[in-house]
Amino acid sequence: MTTETRPGLQDLVQGDRVHRRVYVDPQVFEEEIRRIFKRTWLFVGHDSEVPHPGDYKTDTLLGQPIVMTRDGNGAVHVLFNRCRHRGAKVCNQPYGNSSSFSCLYHGWTYTNAGDLIAVPSRELCPADFDPGSFGLLPLPRVESYRGFVFASFAADGPTLEEHLGRVTVYLDRLIDRAPDGEVEVAKPVMYEYGGNWKFQLENFVDNIHARFTHESATHARRTLGPSMGPRYADAPITDPARTRPGNLRLLGRGHVVCDYGTERTKIPFGGYGFSGRNAEYVRLLEGRHGPERGRLLADADIHIVIYPNLLLHTQYSHYRVLKPVAVDRTIMQGYPIKLKGAPPELNDELVSAASDHVSAAGAVQIDDMEAFSRCQEGLAIESDEWVLFPYGFDGERVVDENGEVVLPQASELVQLAQHEAWREFMANE
Amino acid sequence: MVVSRDLQHEVEQFLFHEAELLENRRFEEWLELLTRDVIYWVPNIRDDSDISDEAMISYEGYDELRARTVRLRHPLNPTQKPPPRTRHFITNVSAEAGEGGELRVRCNLLVYVSKDGKVVHHPGTSEYRLREEDGSWRIASKKVYLITNDLPLTPLPIM
Ligand code: FES
Ligand SMILES: [Fe+2]
């Protein structure tokens, strides 16, 4: 690691601008993995991906194989998927159900809680060899919030509760949209783009780009939408000239929320607020939460960024898990969110709408991916060093009674808040 | 039940014609090949996809496909500047009689997509239901199983 970048890391974010190296320098990327991703909490999966005892899914976290299991007692584990003998990845199926995992190489066998229960030809090992100390390694810390399972590579640091802070208020809103008070996820689509991981986080709460980047999709909806099914009903495009307050909220530690209120869901042909569309669903929510909150939940239209690797979206009901692969390569998994207890036809519609929104062959995200790879290409230019975030920089920022910073909807202070969190993580060796 | 040699030939010509329309961006003419109740489905991850339990790469009816056409034609669509170039290679065509006079057609497919100096390819299998309407075959459903569907997908801004 060169000495050149280390002292300068914090100076890469300055006021309303960010240095291009934040997006293109492989050494900065390495430091990000070490100082951000390996220190903080990372989202790993949802309870509903392993609903029954013995269920598991395999995945990678920062390129390292993991397996998330539910043991016979119903407890969820997040384990490194690596044989303690000579290192083979133990479980090679994307998901399944099994009470144990046997290594393909020499047959060491582990329970789904990670305990090593069989070592073939053990008599050939020294007498004091103790299988009890060679279970599959768990991630150093694993905690969950209402079914959302997070893990940390760091043994110490803020608790998950401290890490999430006020973001749980909005996560609650997303989860409480399920009449049974729990969400479950469908299997994901995956996409990858040739750009830095931060582009996706910036974009998820970017209220300025849509009428340029997504104009073709908007045009299709505008011209065909009213005659088409609800899947193609979408909100009218956000007007960047409007500065209606109360939309963007900075929640600390890089977490941000865009709360569109119910405005986008009150359009003639529906949107994915449901008060106008699925009366049965609204009745269920009102029954559980009362008319006011019930309707608020039914119409909730929020984007949530849980820094650094989870993005959630109520309207096209899904969340995305971000995987930084290289400074210029990012993989995303998009999981449709289903609302437990909601009418089945509504959940089918949500899965379909989420797919359409987030698939790399779909209608919306595909445009953003184009923007990400073009930014990556443009930032190869060395003589223009700074990336600018001027919109709203001088605008109002109100701190509300809960300590949330409230911004107007067209403000790049929301992206700068992510970079500020970045700077704080990176300042810490 | 295997179809006659003439019908086999007709089906193959139909598939080649479809590919040619897509490759030459004759999207509106391609829409004409579809029944109004068409389902165009590209499942994801597994081959036995369940639309309730799995995100889909694509799951579209006639209206959505028409909207896709409008998007691809729009002068401000950022994914179409320049438009990707595609070639469809179709082999192993088999056809058999389906229900209600429909044909069940299966073929292997290899799609190459070239865009911005990169080429991606997607091998797979297509399953069609063809229905006769006004004297010509129309696509009542098309399901494409890509064997690459468990990999992260790069943008596919095509029909
Ligand atoms: S590497 Fe797993 S048993 Fe030897
Ligand atoms: Fe976008």
Coordinates of C-alpha atoms and ligand atoms in Angstrom, one line a residue:
Chain A
M1 CA 0.0 0.0 0.0
T2 CA 1.5 3.3 -1.0
T3 CA 2.0 6.1 1.5
E4 CA 0.8 8.5 -1.1
T5 CA -2.9 7.8 -0.7
R6 CA -3.1 7.1 3.1
P7 CA -2.6 10.6 4.5
G8 CA -4.8 12.1 1.8
L9 CA -7.9 9.8 2.1
Q10 CA -9.9 12.3 4.1
D11 CA -9.1 15.1 1.8
L12 CA -10.8 13.3 -1.1
V13 CA -14.2 14.5 0.2
Q14 CA -14.4 18.3 0.4
G15 CA -17.5 20.4 0.8
D16 CA -19.6 19.9 -2.2
R17 CA -17.1 17.9 -4.2
V18 CA -15.5 14.4 -4.2
H19 CA -12.3 13.5 -5.8
R20 CA -12.4 11.1 -8.8
R21 CA -10.0 8.7 -7.0
V22 CA -12.8 7.8 -4.7
Y23 CA -14.4 6.1 -7.7
V24 CA -11.4 4.9 -9.7
D25 CA -8.4 4.2 -7.5
P26 CA -8.0 0.5 -6.8
Q27 CA -6.0 1.4 -3.6
V28 CA -8.8 3.5 -2.3
F29 CA -11.1 0.5 -3.0
E30 CA -8.9 -1.8 -1.0
E31 CA -8.9 0.6 1.9
E32 CA -12.7 0.9 1.7
I33 CA -13.0 -2.9 2.1
R34 CA -10.8 -2.8 5.1
R35 CA -12.0 0.4 6.8
I36 CA -15.7 0.4 5.9
F37 CA -17.0 -3.0 4.9
K38 CA -14.9 -5.1 7.3
R39 CA -15.7 -2.8 10.2
T40 CA -19.3 -2.1 10.0
W41 CA -22.5 -4.2 9.8
L42 CA -23.3 -5.8 6.5
F43 CA -26.7 -7.1 5.6
V44 CA -26.5 -10.9 4.9
G45 CA -30.0 -12.1 4.3
H46 CA -33.5 -12.4 5.5
D47 CA -35.0 -14.9 7.9
S48 CA -37.5 -16.0 5.3
E49 CA -34.8 -17.2 3.0
V50 CA -34.3 -20.1 5.5
P51 CA -37.8 -20.5 6.8
H52 CA -37.6 -24.1 8.1
P53 CA -35.1 -26.0 10.3
G54 CA -32.3 -27.3 8.1
D55 CA -32.8 -24.6 5.4
Y56 CA -29.6 -22.9 4.2
K57 CA -28.5 -20.5 1.5
T58 CA -24.9 -20.0 0.4
D59 CA -23.6 -16.6 -0.8
T60 CA -20.4 -14.6 -0.6
L61 CA -19.7 -11.6 1.7
L62 CA -16.8 -9.5 0.4
G63 CA -15.9 -12.3 -1.9
Q64 CA -15.7 -14.8 1.0
P65 CA -18.0 -17.9 0.9
I66 CA -20.6 -18.0 3.7
V67 CA -23.6 -20.1 4.5
M68 CA -26.6 -18.9 6.4
T69 CA -28.4 -21.8 8.1
R70 CA -31.4 -22.5 10.3
D71 CA -30.5 -25.2 12.8
G72 CA -32.9 -27.8 14.3
N73 CA -33.8 -25.4 17.1
G74 CA -34.7 -22.7 14.7
A75 CA -31.7 -20.5 15.4
V76 CA -30.1 -18.7 12.4
H77 CA -26.4 -19.0 11.9
V78 CA -24.0 -17.2 9.5
L79 CA -20.9 -19.3 9.1
F80 CA -17.8 -19.2 6.9
N81 CA -18.3 -21.8 4.3
R82 CA -14.8 -23.2 4.6
C83 CA -13.7 -26.6 5.8
R84 CA -11.5 -26.3 8.9
H85 CA -9.3 -29.1 7.6
R86 CA -7.6 -27.9 4.4
G87 CA -9.9 -25.2 3.3
A88 CA -12.4 -26.5 0.8
K89 CA -15.7 -24.8 0.5
V90 CA -18.0 -27.2 2.2
C91 CA -21.5 -26.5 0.8
N92 CA -21.7 -25.8 -2.9
Q93 CA -25.5 -25.6 -3.5
P94 CA -27.0 -22.1 -3.7
Y95 CA -29.7 -23.2 -1.3
G96 CA -31.3 -26.3 0.2
N97 CA -32.2 -28.2 3.3
S98 CA -29.7 -30.4 5.2
S99 CA -29.0 -31.2 8.8
S100 CA -25.3 -31.5 8.0
F101 CA -22.6 -30.6 5.5
S102 CA -19.9 -33.1 4.5
C103 CA -16.7 -31.9 3.0
L104 CA -16.1 -33.3 -0.5
Y105 CA -12.4 -33.6 0.1
H106 CA -11.8 -35.9 3.2
G107 CA -15.2 -36.1 4.6
W108 CA -15.2 -33.9 7.6
T109 CA -18.8 -33.4 8.5
Y110 CA -20.5 -30.4 10.2
T111 CA -23.9 -29.9 11.6
N112 CA -25.9 -27.0 10.2
A113 CA -25.0 -25.1 13.5
G114 CA -21.4 -25.5 12.4
D115 CA -20.2 -28.2 14.9
L116 CA -17.7 -30.7 13.5
I117 CA -19.3 -34.1 14.1
A118 CA -17.3 -36.5 12.0
V119 CA -13.6 -36.8 11.1
P120 CA -13.0 -40.0 9.1
S121 CA -9.9 -42.0 10.2
R122 CA -9.6 -39.9 13.2
E123 CA -7.3 -42.4 14.9
L124 CA -4.6 -41.3 12.5
C125 CA -4.7 -37.8 14.0
P126 CA -2.8 -37.0 17.2
A127 CA -4.6 -38.2 20.4
D128 CA -5.2 -34.6 21.6
F129 CA -6.8 -33.5 18.3
D130 CA -10.1 -32.0 19.4
P131 CA -12.9 -31.8 16.8
G132 CA -14.8 -29.6 19.2
S133 CA -12.6 -26.7 18.4
F134 CA -12.9 -27.1 14.7
G135 CA -16.5 -26.2 13.9
L136 CA -17.3 -24.0 10.9
L137 CA -16.3 -20.5 12.0
P138 CA -19.1 -18.1 12.5
L139 CA -18.9 -14.5 11.4
P140 CA -17.5 -12.6 14.4
R141 CA -20.8 -10.9 15.1
V142 CA -24.3 -11.7 13.8
E143 CA -27.5 -9.9 14.9
S144 CA -30.8 -9.3 13.3
Y145 CA -33.6 -6.8 13.3
R146 CA -37.1 -8.1 12.6
G147 CA -35.9 -10.8 10.3
F148 CA -33.1 -8.8 8.6
V149 CA -29.9 -10.5 9.4
F150 CA -26.6 -8.6 9.6
A151 CA -23.1 -9.7 10.3
S152 CA -19.8 -8.0 10.9
F153 CA -16.2 -9.1 10.2
A154 CA -15.3 -7.0 13.3
A155 CA -15.5 -8.5 16.7
D156 CA -15.9 -5.0 18.3
G157 CA -17.8 -1.9 17.3
P158 CA -21.2 -0.5 17.6
T159 CA -24.1 -2.9 18.2
L160 CA -26.5 -3.4 15.3
E161 CA -29.0 -1.3 17.2
E162 CA -26.5 1.5 17.5
H163 CA -25.5 1.1 13.9
L164 CA -29.1 1.3 12.6
G165 CA -30.2 4.1 14.8
R166 CA -33.2 6.0 13.4
V167 CA -33.3 3.9 10.3
T168 CA -35.4 1.3 12.1
V169 CA -38.3 3.8 12.1
Y170 CA -38.4 3.5 8.3
L171 CA -37.6 -0.2 8.2
D172 CA -40.5 -0.7 10.6
R173 CA -42.7 1.2 8.1
L174 CA -41.6 -1.1 5.3
I175 CA -42.1 -4.2 7.4
D176 CA -45.4 -3.1 8.9
R177 CA -46.9 -2.8 5.4
A178 CA -47.3 -6.6 5.7
P179 CA -50.7 -7.2 7.3
D180 CA -49.1 -10.0 9.5
G181 CA -46.2 -7.6 10.5
E182 CA -43.6 -9.7 8.7
V183 CA -42.2 -9.6 5.2
E184 CA -40.7 -12.5 3.2
V185 CA -38.6 -12.4 0.2
A186 CA -38.7 -14.2 -3.2
K187 CA -35.5 -15.4 -4.9
P188 CA -33.4 -12.6 -6.3
V189 CA -32.4 -11.4 -9.7
M190 CA -28.7 -10.4 -10.0
Y191 CA -27.1 -7.8 -12.1
E192 CA -23.7 -6.3 -12.4
Y193 CA -22.4 -3.0 -13.7
G194 CA -19.1 -1.7 -14.7
G195 CA -18.9 1.0 -12.1
N196 CA -18.0 1.9 -8.6
W197 CA -20.3 0.7 -5.7
K198 CA -21.0 4.2 -4.5
F199 CA -22.8 5.1 -7.7
Q200 CA -25.6 2.7 -6.8
L201 CA -26.0 4.2 -3.3
E202 CA -26.0 7.8 -4.6
N203 CA -28.5 6.9 -7.3
F204 CA -31.0 5.3 -5.0
V205 CA -31.9 8.6 -3.5
D206 CA -31.2 10.8 -6.5
N207 CA -34.3 12.9 -7.2
I208 CA -32.8 14.8 -10.0
H209 CA -31.9 12.3 -12.6
A210 CA -35.1 10.6 -13.5
R211 CA -36.5 13.0 -16.1
F212 CA -33.3 12.6 -18.0
T213 CA -32.1 9.1 -17.4
H214 CA -35.5 7.5 -17.4
E215 CA -37.3 9.7 -19.8
S216 CA -37.9 6.8 -22.3
A217 CA -39.5 4.7 -19.5
T218 CA -41.5 7.6 -18.3
H219 CA -42.7 8.4 -21.8
A220 CA -43.8 4.8 -22.3
R221 CA -45.8 5.0 -19.1
R222 CA -47.2 8.4 -19.9
T223 CA -48.4 7.4 -23.3
L224 CA -49.4 3.8 -22.6
G225 CA -49.9 3.7 -18.9
P226 CA -53.5 4.6 -18.5
S227 CA -54.6 1.9 -21.0
M228 CA -52.3 -0.6 -19.4
G229 CA -52.3 -2.8 -16.3
P230 CA -51.2 -1.5 -12.9
R231 CA -47.7 -2.8 -13.5
Y232 CA -47.0 0.0 -15.8
A233 CA -48.6 2.6 -13.7
D234 CA -45.9 4.7 -12.2
A235 CA -45.6 7.9 -10.3
P236 CA -45.3 11.1 -12.3
I237 CA -41.7 12.1 -12.5
T238 CA -40.3 14.1 -9.7
D239 CA -39.9 17.7 -10.7
P240 CA -36.4 18.8 -9.7
A241 CA -37.4 22.4 -9.6
R242 CA -39.8 21.6 -6.7
T243 CA -38.3 21.9 -3.3
R244 CA -41.1 20.6 -1.2
P245 CA -39.6 20.0 2.3
G246 CA -39.6 16.8 4.2
N247 CA -38.5 14.4 1.5
L248 CA -34.9 13.5 2.1
R249 CA -33.7 12.6 5.6
L250 CA -30.2 12.1 6.8
L251 CA -30.1 9.5 9.6
G252 CA -26.4 9.4 10.4
R253 CA -23.7 6.8 9.6
G254 CA -24.5 7.1 5.9
H255 CA -28.1 5.9 6.2
V256 CA -30.5 8.1 4.3
V257 CA -34.2 7.9 3.5
C258 CA -36.2 9.5 0.7
D259 CA -39.8 9.7 1.9
Y260 CA -42.1 10.7 -1.0
G261 CA -45.1 10.9 1.2
T262 CA -48.2 9.7 -0.6
E263 CA -48.1 12.2 -3.4
R264 CA -46.7 9.8 -6.0
T265 CA -49.2 7.1 -5.1
K266 CA -52.3 9.2 -5.6
I267 CA -52.1 9.4 -9.4
P268 CA -55.0 8.4 -11.5
F269 CA -53.8 5.0 -12.5
G270 CA -52.6 3.7 -9.2
G271 CA -48.9 3.4 -8.6
Y272 CA -47.9 1.0 -6.0
G273 CA -49.6 2.8 -3.1
F274 CA -52.5 0.6 -2.6
S275 CA -55.2 2.7 -1.0
G276 CA -56.8 3.2 -4.4
R277 CA -56.4 -0.3 -5.7
N278 CA -56.6 -3.2 -3.2
A279 CA -59.3 -2.4 -0.8
E280 CA -58.9 -5.8 1.0
Y281 CA -55.3 -5.0 1.7
V282 CA -56.0 -1.6 3.1
R283 CA -58.8 -3.0 5.3
L284 CA -56.3 -5.5 6.8
L285 CA -53.8 -2.8 7.5
E286 CA -56.4 -0.5 9.0
G287 CA -57.7 -3.3 11.1
R288 CA -54.2 -3.8 12.6
H289 CA -52.9 -0.3 12.8
G290 CA -56.0 2.0 12.8
P291 CA -57.2 4.1 9.9
E292 CA -54.5 6.7 9.9
R293 CA -51.4 4.5 10.2
G294 CA -53.0 1.8 8.1
R295 CA -53.4 4.2 5.2
L296 CA -49.9 5.7 5.7
L297 CA -48.5 2.2 5.5
A298 CA -50.6 1.2 2.5
D299 CA -49.4 4.2 0.6
A300 CA -45.8 4.3 1.9
D301 CA -43.4 5.3 -0.8
I302 CA -39.9 5.4 0.6
H303 CA -36.4 4.5 -0.4
I304 CA -34.1 3.5 2.3
V305 CA -30.3 3.3 2.2
I306 CA -28.8 1.3 5.0
Y307 CA -25.1 2.1 4.5
P308 CA -23.2 0.4 3.0
N309 CA -24.8 -2.6 1.4
L310 CA -28.6 -2.6 1.7
L311 CA -31.2 -0.5 -0.3
L312 CA -34.9 -0.9 0.2
H313 CA -37.8 0.3 -1.9
T314 CA -41.5 0.1 -1.0
Q315 CA -43.2 1.1 -4.2
Y316 CA -41.5 -1.5 -6.4
S317 CA -41.4 -3.8 -3.4
H318 CA -37.9 -5.1 -3.1
Y319 CA -34.5 -4.7 -1.5
R320 CA -31.1 -4.8 -3.1
V321 CA -27.9 -6.1 -1.7
L322 CA -24.7 -4.5 -2.9
K323 CA -21.5 -6.4 -3.4
P324 CA -18.4 -4.4 -4.2
V325 CA -16.3 -6.6 -6.4
A326 CA -13.6 -4.2 -7.7
V327 CA -13.2 -0.4 -7.9
D328 CA -15.1 -0.5 -11.2
R329 CA -17.3 -3.6 -10.8
T330 CA -20.4 -4.1 -8.6
I331 CA -22.8 -6.9 -8.3
M332 CA -26.3 -6.4 -7.0
Q333 CA -29.0 -8.9 -5.9
G334 CA -32.6 -7.7 -6.1
Y335 CA -35.0 -9.5 -3.8
P336 CA -38.7 -8.9 -4.2
I337 CA -40.4 -8.3 -0.9
K338 CA -43.7 -10.0 -0.3
L339 CA -46.1 -8.8 2.4
K340 CA -47.2 -11.7 4.7
G341 CA -50.9 -11.8 5.1
A342 CA -51.6 -9.6 2.0
P343 CA -53.9 -11.0 -0.7
P344 CA -51.9 -13.4 -2.9
E345 CA -52.7 -11.6 -6.1
L346 CA -51.1 -8.4 -4.6
N347 CA -48.0 -10.3 -3.7
D348 CA -47.7 -11.7 -7.2
E349 CA -48.1 -8.2 -8.5
L350 CA -45.3 -7.0 -6.2
V351 CA -42.9 -9.8 -7.3
S352 CA -43.6 -8.9 -10.9
A353 CA -43.3 -5.2 -10.4
A354 CA -40.0 -5.6 -8.5
S355 CA -38.6 -7.8 -11.2
D356 CA -39.5 -5.4 -13.9
H357 CA -37.9 -2.5 -12.0
V358 CA -34.7 -4.1 -11.0
S359 CA -33.9 -6.7 -13.7
A360 CA -31.1 -5.9 -16.0
A361 CA -33.5 -6.7 -18.8
G362 CA -36.2 -4.5 -17.2
A363 CA -37.6 -1.1 -17.5
V364 CA -35.8 1.2 -15.0
Q365 CA -32.6 0.0 -13.3
I366 CA -31.1 -0.7 -16.7
D367 CA -31.0 3.0 -17.5
D368 CA -29.2 3.7 -14.2
M369 CA -26.6 1.0 -15.0
E370 CA -25.9 2.8 -18.2
A371 CA -25.2 6.0 -16.2
F372 CA -22.9 4.1 -13.8
S373 CA -20.7 2.7 -16.4
R374 CA -20.6 6.0 -18.3
C375 CA -19.5 7.8 -15.1
Q376 CA -16.8 5.2 -14.6
E377 CA -15.6 5.8 -18.1
G378 CA -15.6 9.5 -17.8
L379 CA -13.8 9.5 -14.5
A380 CA -10.8 7.8 -16.1
I381 CA -9.9 11.3 -17.2
E382 CA -7.2 12.5 -14.9
S383 CA -7.1 16.2 -15.7
D384 CA -10.6 16.8 -14.4
E385 CA -10.3 15.7 -10.8
W386 CA -13.5 16.6 -9.0
V387 CA -17.0 15.2 -9.0
L388 CA -19.5 17.9 -8.1
F389 CA -22.6 17.9 -5.9
P390 CA -23.9 21.5 -6.0
Y391 CA -27.7 21.0 -6.0
G392 CA -29.1 22.1 -2.8
F393 CA -25.7 22.8 -1.2
D394 CA -26.8 26.2 0.0
G395 CA -30.4 25.1 0.6
E396 CA -32.2 24.6 3.9
R397 CA -31.4 21.8 6.2
V398 CA -33.7 21.4 9.2
V399 CA -33.0 19.3 12.2
D400 CA -36.2 17.8 13.5
E401 CA -37.1 16.8 17.0
N402 CA -35.6 13.3 16.5
G403 CA -32.3 14.7 15.3
E404 CA -33.0 13.7 11.7
V405 CA -31.7 16.2 9.1
V406 CA -34.6 17.0 6.8
L407 CA -33.8 18.3 3.2
P408 CA -35.9 19.3 0.3
Q409 CA -36.3 16.6 -2.3
A410 CA -34.0 17.9 -4.9
S411 CA -30.8 18.1 -3.0
E412 CA -27.4 16.5 -3.4
L413 CA -26.7 16.9 0.3
V414 CA -28.1 13.4 0.5
Q415 CA -25.3 12.1 -1.6
L416 CA -22.8 14.2 0.3
A417 CA -24.1 12.7 3.6
Q418 CA -23.0 9.3 2.2
H419 CA -19.6 10.7 1.4
E420 CA -19.4 12.2 4.8
A421 CA -19.9 8.8 6.4
W422 CA -17.3 7.5 4.0
R423 CA -14.9 10.1 5.1
E424 CA -15.4 9.3 8.8
F425 CA -14.9 5.6 8.2
M426 CA -11.8 6.2 6.1
A427 CA -10.3 8.6 8.6
N428 CA -10.0 5.7 11.0
E429 CA -6.9 3.7 10.1
Chain B
M1 CA -46.3 -36.6 -32.1
V2 CA -43.9 -35.3 -34.7
V3 CA -45.3 -32.9 -37.2
S4 CA -45.0 -33.2 -41.0
R5 CA -41.9 -32.2 -42.8
D6 CA -43.8 -29.2 -44.3
L7 CA -45.0 -28.0 -41.0
Q8 CA -41.5 -28.5 -39.5
H9 CA -40.1 -26.3 -42.3
E10 CA -42.8 -23.7 -41.7
V11 CA -42.0 -23.5 -38.0
E12 CA -38.3 -23.1 -38.7
Q13 CA -39.0 -20.3 -41.2
F14 CA -41.2 -18.7 -38.6
L15 CA -38.4 -18.7 -36.0
F16 CA -35.9 -17.4 -38.5
H17 CA -38.2 -14.7 -39.5
E18 CA -38.8 -13.7 -35.9
A19 CA -35.0 -13.5 -35.3
E20 CA -34.6 -11.4 -38.4
L21 CA -37.2 -8.9 -37.2
L22 CA -35.5 -8.5 -33.9
E23 CA -32.0 -8.2 -35.3
N24 CA -33.1 -5.5 -37.7
R25 CA -35.1 -3.6 -35.0
R26 CA -38.4 -4.1 -36.8
F27 CA -40.0 -4.2 -33.3
E28 CA -43.5 -3.2 -34.5
E29 CA -43.6 -6.0 -37.0
W30 CA -42.4 -8.4 -34.3
L31 CA -45.3 -7.3 -32.1
E32 CA -47.6 -8.4 -34.9
L33 CA -46.4 -11.9 -34.4
L34 CA -47.8 -12.0 -30.9
T35 CA -51.3 -12.9 -29.7
R36 CA -52.9 -10.3 -27.4
D37 CA -52.7 -12.7 -24.5
V38 CA -49.0 -13.5 -25.0
I39 CA -46.7 -14.2 -22.1
Y40 CA -43.0 -13.6 -22.7
W41 CA -41.2 -15.1 -19.8
V42 CA -37.5 -15.3 -19.0
P43 CA -37.2 -17.1 -15.7
N44 CA -34.4 -16.6 -13.3
I45 CA -32.2 -19.0 -11.3
R46 CA -34.2 -22.2 -11.7
D47 CA -35.8 -23.9 -14.6
D48 CA -39.0 -24.6 -12.8
S49 CA -39.6 -21.0 -11.9
D50 CA -42.6 -20.0 -9.8
I51 CA -43.7 -16.5 -10.5
S52 CA -44.9 -16.1 -6.9
D53 CA -41.6 -17.0 -5.4
E54 CA -38.9 -15.8 -7.6
A55 CA -37.9 -12.5 -9.3
M56 CA -37.9 -12.8 -13.0
I57 CA -35.5 -11.5 -15.7
S58 CA -38.6 -10.8 -17.7
Y59 CA -42.3 -11.6 -17.4
E60 CA -44.3 -9.5 -19.9
G61 CA -47.6 -9.4 -21.6
Y62 CA -48.5 -7.7 -24.8
D63 CA -48.8 -4.2 -23.2
E64 CA -45.5 -4.5 -21.5
L65 CA -43.8 -5.6 -24.7
R66 CA -45.4 -2.7 -26.5
A67 CA -44.1 -0.4 -23.9
R68 CA -40.6 -1.9 -24.3
T69 CA -40.9 -1.0 -28.0
V70 CA -41.7 2.5 -27.2
R71 CA -38.8 2.7 -24.8
L72 CA -36.3 1.3 -27.3
R73 CA -37.5 3.7 -29.9
H74 CA -37.3 6.8 -27.7
P75 CA -34.6 9.2 -28.7
L76 CA -33.5 9.8 -25.1
N77 CA -33.2 6.1 -24.1
P78 CA -29.6 6.0 -22.8
T79 CA -29.2 2.3 -23.5
Q80 CA -29.8 2.8 -27.2
K81 CA -27.0 5.2 -28.0
P82 CA -25.7 3.4 -29.9
P83 CA -28.2 0.5 -30.0
P84 CA -26.9 -2.9 -29.2
R85 CA -26.5 -5.3 -32.1
T86 CA -27.8 -8.8 -31.8
R87 CA -27.6 -12.1 -33.5
H88 CA -29.8 -15.1 -32.8
F89 CA -28.6 -18.6 -33.6
I90 CA -31.5 -21.1 -33.5
T91 CA -31.0 -24.9 -33.7
N92 CA -32.5 -28.2 -32.6
V93 CA -36.0 -27.1 -33.6
S94 CA -38.7 -29.5 -32.7
A95 CA -42.5 -29.1 -33.0
E96 CA -45.4 -31.1 -31.8
A97 CA -49.2 -30.6 -31.7
G98 CA -50.3 -28.9 -28.5
E99 CA -53.8 -28.2 -27.1
G100 CA -56.6 -26.6 -29.1
G101 CA -54.7 -26.7 -32.4
E102 CA -51.7 -25.0 -31.0
L103 CA -48.1 -26.0 -31.7
R104 CA -45.5 -26.6 -29.0
V105 CA -42.2 -25.6 -30.4
R106 CA -38.8 -26.0 -28.7
C107 CA -35.4 -24.8 -29.9
N108 CA -32.0 -24.1 -28.7
L109 CA -30.9 -20.5 -28.8
L110 CA -27.7 -18.6 -28.7
V111 CA -28.0 -14.8 -28.5
Y112 CA -25.0 -12.6 -29.0
V113 CA -25.3 -9.0 -27.9
S114 CA -22.7 -6.4 -28.9
K115 CA -22.7 -3.1 -27.2
D116 CA -20.0 -0.5 -26.4
G117 CA -17.2 -2.7 -27.5
K118 CA -18.3 -5.7 -25.4
V119 CA -20.0 -8.9 -26.5
V120 CA -22.1 -11.0 -24.2
H121 CA -23.7 -14.3 -25.2
H122 CA -26.6 -16.1 -23.7
P123 CA -27.1 -19.8 -24.6
G124 CA -30.5 -21.2 -23.7
T125 CA -33.6 -23.0 -24.8
S126 CA -36.9 -21.4 -26.0
E127 CA -40.3 -22.9 -25.7
Y128 CA -43.1 -21.5 -27.7
R129 CA -46.8 -22.0 -28.0
L130 CA -47.8 -21.0 -31.5
R131 CA -51.5 -20.4 -32.3
E132 CA -53.0 -19.9 -35.7
E133 CA -54.8 -16.5 -36.1
D134 CA -56.1 -15.1 -39.4
G135 CA -54.2 -17.8 -41.3
S136 CA -50.8 -17.2 -39.8
W137 CA -48.9 -18.5 -36.8
R138 CA -48.7 -16.2 -33.8
I139 CA -46.8 -16.5 -30.5
A140 CA -49.1 -17.2 -27.6
S141 CA -46.2 -17.8 -25.2
K142 CA -42.5 -17.7 -25.3
K143 CA -40.4 -18.9 -22.4
V144 CA -36.7 -18.6 -22.6
Y145 CA -34.5 -20.6 -20.2
L146 CA -31.0 -19.1 -20.3
I147 CA -28.4 -21.3 -18.9
T148 CA -26.6 -18.1 -17.8
N149 CA -29.6 -17.2 -15.6
D150 CA -27.8 -17.9 -12.4
L151 CA -25.1 -15.3 -13.1
P152 CA -25.3 -11.6 -12.6
L153 CA -26.8 -10.1 -15.7
T154 CA -25.2 -7.2 -17.5
P155 CA -27.7 -4.8 -19.1
L156 CA -29.9 -6.4 -21.8
P157 CA -31.6 -3.5 -23.5
I158 CA -33.2 -5.6 -26.2
M159 CA -36.6 -7.1 -27.1
Ligands
FES1 S1 -10.5 -30.1 3.2 FE1 -12.4 -30.7 4.0 S2 -12.1 -32.7 4.8 FE2 -10.1 -32.1 4.0
FE2 FE -32.8 5.8 -11.6

